[in-house]
Short mmCIF file of C-alpha atoms in Angstrom, two decimals:
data_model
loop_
_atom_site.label_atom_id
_atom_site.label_comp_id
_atom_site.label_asym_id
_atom_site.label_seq_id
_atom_site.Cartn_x
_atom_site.Cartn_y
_atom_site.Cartn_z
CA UNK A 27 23.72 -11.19 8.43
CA UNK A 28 24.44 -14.88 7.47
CA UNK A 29 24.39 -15.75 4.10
CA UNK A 30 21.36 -18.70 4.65
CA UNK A 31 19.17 -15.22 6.29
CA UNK A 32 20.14 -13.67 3.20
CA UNK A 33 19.01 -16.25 0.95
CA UNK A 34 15.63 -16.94 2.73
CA UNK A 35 14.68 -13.19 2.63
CA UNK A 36 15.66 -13.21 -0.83
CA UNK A 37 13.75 -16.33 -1.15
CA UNK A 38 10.59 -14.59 0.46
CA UNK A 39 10.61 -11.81 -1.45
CA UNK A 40 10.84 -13.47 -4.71
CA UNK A 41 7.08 -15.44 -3.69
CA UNK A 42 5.55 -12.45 -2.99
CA UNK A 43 6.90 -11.13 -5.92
CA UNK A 44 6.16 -13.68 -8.13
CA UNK A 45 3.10 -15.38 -6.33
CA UNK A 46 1.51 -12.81 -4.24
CA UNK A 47 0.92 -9.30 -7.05
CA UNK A 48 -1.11 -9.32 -9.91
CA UNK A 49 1.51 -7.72 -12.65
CA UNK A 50 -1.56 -6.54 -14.57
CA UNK A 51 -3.07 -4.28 -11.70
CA UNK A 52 -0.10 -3.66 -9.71
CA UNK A 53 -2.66 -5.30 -6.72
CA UNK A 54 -1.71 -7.42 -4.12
CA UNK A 55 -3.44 -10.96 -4.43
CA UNK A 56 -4.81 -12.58 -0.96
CA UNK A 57 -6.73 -15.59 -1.61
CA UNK A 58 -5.79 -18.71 -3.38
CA UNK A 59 -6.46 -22.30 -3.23
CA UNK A 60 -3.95 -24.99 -1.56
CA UNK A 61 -2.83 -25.27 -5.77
CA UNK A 62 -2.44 -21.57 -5.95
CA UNK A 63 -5.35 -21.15 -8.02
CA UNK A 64 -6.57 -17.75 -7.85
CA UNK A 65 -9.82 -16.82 -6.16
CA UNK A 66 -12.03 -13.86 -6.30
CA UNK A 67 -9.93 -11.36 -4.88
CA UNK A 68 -10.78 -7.44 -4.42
CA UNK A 69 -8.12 -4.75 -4.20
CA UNK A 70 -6.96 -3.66 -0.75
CA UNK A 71 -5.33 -0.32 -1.20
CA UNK A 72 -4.13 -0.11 2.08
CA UNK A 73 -1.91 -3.79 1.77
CA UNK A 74 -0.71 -2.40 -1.76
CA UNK A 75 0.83 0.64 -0.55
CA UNK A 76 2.13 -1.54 2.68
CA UNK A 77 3.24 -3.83 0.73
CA UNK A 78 5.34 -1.54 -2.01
CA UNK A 79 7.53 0.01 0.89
CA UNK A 80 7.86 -3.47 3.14
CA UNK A 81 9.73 -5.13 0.08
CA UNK A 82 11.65 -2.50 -0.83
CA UNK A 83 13.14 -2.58 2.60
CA UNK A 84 13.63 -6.26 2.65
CA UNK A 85 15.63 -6.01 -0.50
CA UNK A 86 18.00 -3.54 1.29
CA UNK A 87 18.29 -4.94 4.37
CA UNK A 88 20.28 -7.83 2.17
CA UNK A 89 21.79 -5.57 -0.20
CA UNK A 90 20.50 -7.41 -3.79
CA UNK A 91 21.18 -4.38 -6.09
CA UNK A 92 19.16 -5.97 -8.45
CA UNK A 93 16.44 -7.45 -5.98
CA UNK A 94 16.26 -3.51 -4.90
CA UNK A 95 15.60 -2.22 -8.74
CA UNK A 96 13.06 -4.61 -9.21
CA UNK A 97 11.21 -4.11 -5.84
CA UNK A 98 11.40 0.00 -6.20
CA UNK A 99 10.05 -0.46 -9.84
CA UNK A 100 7.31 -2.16 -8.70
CA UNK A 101 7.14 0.32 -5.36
CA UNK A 102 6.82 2.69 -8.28
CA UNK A 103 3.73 0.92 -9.90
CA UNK A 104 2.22 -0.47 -7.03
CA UNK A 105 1.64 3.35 -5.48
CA UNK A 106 0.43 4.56 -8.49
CA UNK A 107 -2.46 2.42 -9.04
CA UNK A 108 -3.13 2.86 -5.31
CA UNK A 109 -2.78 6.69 -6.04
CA UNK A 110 -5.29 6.29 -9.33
CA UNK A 111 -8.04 3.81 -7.89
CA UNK A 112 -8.19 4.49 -4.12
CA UNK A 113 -7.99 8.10 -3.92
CA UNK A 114 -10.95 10.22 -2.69
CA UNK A 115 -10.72 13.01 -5.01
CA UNK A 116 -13.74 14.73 -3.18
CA UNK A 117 -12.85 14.63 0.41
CA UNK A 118 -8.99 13.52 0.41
CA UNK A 119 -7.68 10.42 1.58
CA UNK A 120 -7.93 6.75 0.02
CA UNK A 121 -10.68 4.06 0.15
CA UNK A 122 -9.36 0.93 1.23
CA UNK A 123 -11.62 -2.02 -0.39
CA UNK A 124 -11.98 -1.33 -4.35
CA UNK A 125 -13.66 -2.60 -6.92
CA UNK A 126 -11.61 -1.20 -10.05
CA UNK A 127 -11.94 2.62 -9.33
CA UNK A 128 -14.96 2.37 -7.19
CA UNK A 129 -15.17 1.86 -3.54
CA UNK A 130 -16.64 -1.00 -1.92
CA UNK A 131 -17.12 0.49 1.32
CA UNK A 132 -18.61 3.95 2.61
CA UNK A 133 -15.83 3.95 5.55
CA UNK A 134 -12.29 5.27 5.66
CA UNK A 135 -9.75 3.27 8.20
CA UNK A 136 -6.95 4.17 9.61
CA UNK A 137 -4.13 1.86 8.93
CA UNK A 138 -4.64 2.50 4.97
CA UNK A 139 -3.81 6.18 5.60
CA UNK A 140 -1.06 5.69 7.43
CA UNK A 141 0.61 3.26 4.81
CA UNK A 142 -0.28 5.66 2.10
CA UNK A 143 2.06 7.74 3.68
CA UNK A 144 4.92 5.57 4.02
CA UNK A 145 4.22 4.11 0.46
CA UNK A 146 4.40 7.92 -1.40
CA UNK A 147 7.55 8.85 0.87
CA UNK A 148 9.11 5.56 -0.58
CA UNK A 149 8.18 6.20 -3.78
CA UNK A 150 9.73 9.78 -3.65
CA UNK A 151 12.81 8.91 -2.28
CA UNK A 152 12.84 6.36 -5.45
CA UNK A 153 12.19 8.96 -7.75
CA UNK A 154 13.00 12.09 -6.26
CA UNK A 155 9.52 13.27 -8.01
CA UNK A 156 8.11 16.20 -5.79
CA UNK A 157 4.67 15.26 -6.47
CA UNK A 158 4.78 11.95 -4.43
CA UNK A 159 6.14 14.18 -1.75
CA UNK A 160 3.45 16.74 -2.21
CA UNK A 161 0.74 13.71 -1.80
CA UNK A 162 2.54 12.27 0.95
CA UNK A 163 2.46 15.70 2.78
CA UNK A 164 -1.25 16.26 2.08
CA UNK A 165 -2.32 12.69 2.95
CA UNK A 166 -0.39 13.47 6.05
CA UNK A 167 -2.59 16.76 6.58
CA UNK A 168 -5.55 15.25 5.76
CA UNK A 169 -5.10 12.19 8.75
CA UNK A 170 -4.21 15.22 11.14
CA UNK A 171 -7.29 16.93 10.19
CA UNK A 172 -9.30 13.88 9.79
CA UNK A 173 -8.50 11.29 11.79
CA UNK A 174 -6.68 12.44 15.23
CA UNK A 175 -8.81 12.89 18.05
CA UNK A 176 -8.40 16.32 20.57
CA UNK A 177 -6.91 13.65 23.10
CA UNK A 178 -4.07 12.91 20.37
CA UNK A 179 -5.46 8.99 19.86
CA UNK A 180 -6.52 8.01 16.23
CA UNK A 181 -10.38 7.00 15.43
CA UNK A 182 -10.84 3.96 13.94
CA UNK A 183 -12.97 4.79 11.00
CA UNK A 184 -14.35 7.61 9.26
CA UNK A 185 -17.68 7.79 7.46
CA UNK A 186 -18.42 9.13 4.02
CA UNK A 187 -18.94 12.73 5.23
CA UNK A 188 -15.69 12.60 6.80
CA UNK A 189 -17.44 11.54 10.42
CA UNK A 190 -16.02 9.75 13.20
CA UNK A 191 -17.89 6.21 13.30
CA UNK A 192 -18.14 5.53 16.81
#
């Protein structure tokens, strides 16, 4: 609660701000060169959504009224492309590795579904919008149907069909 931990988390969140999300895309960037030129970067829905919540908490935990407007404004953005590009419309969930609207991968994890979660409760609590509470309570229903094993433990990955890849 010092003043100089203040500034440094204010500090921090400001880079990733400014730095570390594409303000076109609403995408978290992850590779750069030592001059922080961009390289070829594909979307990660899963760090996006992570990524929308963990900096609106930051900003709170030092009590920036702006620094929390801006960060839940971009919460808000942030989970809506993720909501728009990674969802599976067909069999529920969200694709983690994107290309645009298209999935790069035939898996599902698990970490990406759990931060979709946390991302669409932030967002509602933001907004007070019931339908990022509605999507937060079906992505919920869909990782209890999907991805908890009889024994309570999570699998690792799903397959396309909705499979446990073992």
């Amino acid at each position: 609660k010092t003043n100089s931990l203040r500034s440094a988390i204010n500090d921090l969140i400001n880079i990733i701000i400014d730095r570390f999300i594409d303000k076109k895309n609403y995408s978290c960037l992850h590779r750069f060169a030592e001059n922080w030129e961009l390289l070829p970067n594909e979307v990660w829905a899963g760090h996006n959504a992570e990524c929308s919540w963990v900096i609106c908490e930051a900003a709170k935990t030092i009590n920036d009224a702006a620094l929390i407007k801006k960060t839940e404004d971009l919460a808000v953005k942030m989970m809506n492309q993720v909501i728009e590009t990674a969802s599976d419309k067909e069999r529920g969930g969200y694709f983690n590795a994107i290309d645009g609207s298209k999935p790069l991968e035939d898996v599902k994890s698990w970490w990406p579904q759990a931060e979709v979660v946390l991302g669409l409760l932030n967002v509602f609590t933001i907004t007070g919008e019931e339908k990022y509470k509605k999507l937060a309570l079906e992505q919920s229903q869909y990782i209890s149907e999907t991805f908890i094993t009889g024994k309570g433990e999570w699998f690792t990955e799903i397959d396309k069909t909705g499979a446990p890849v073992k």
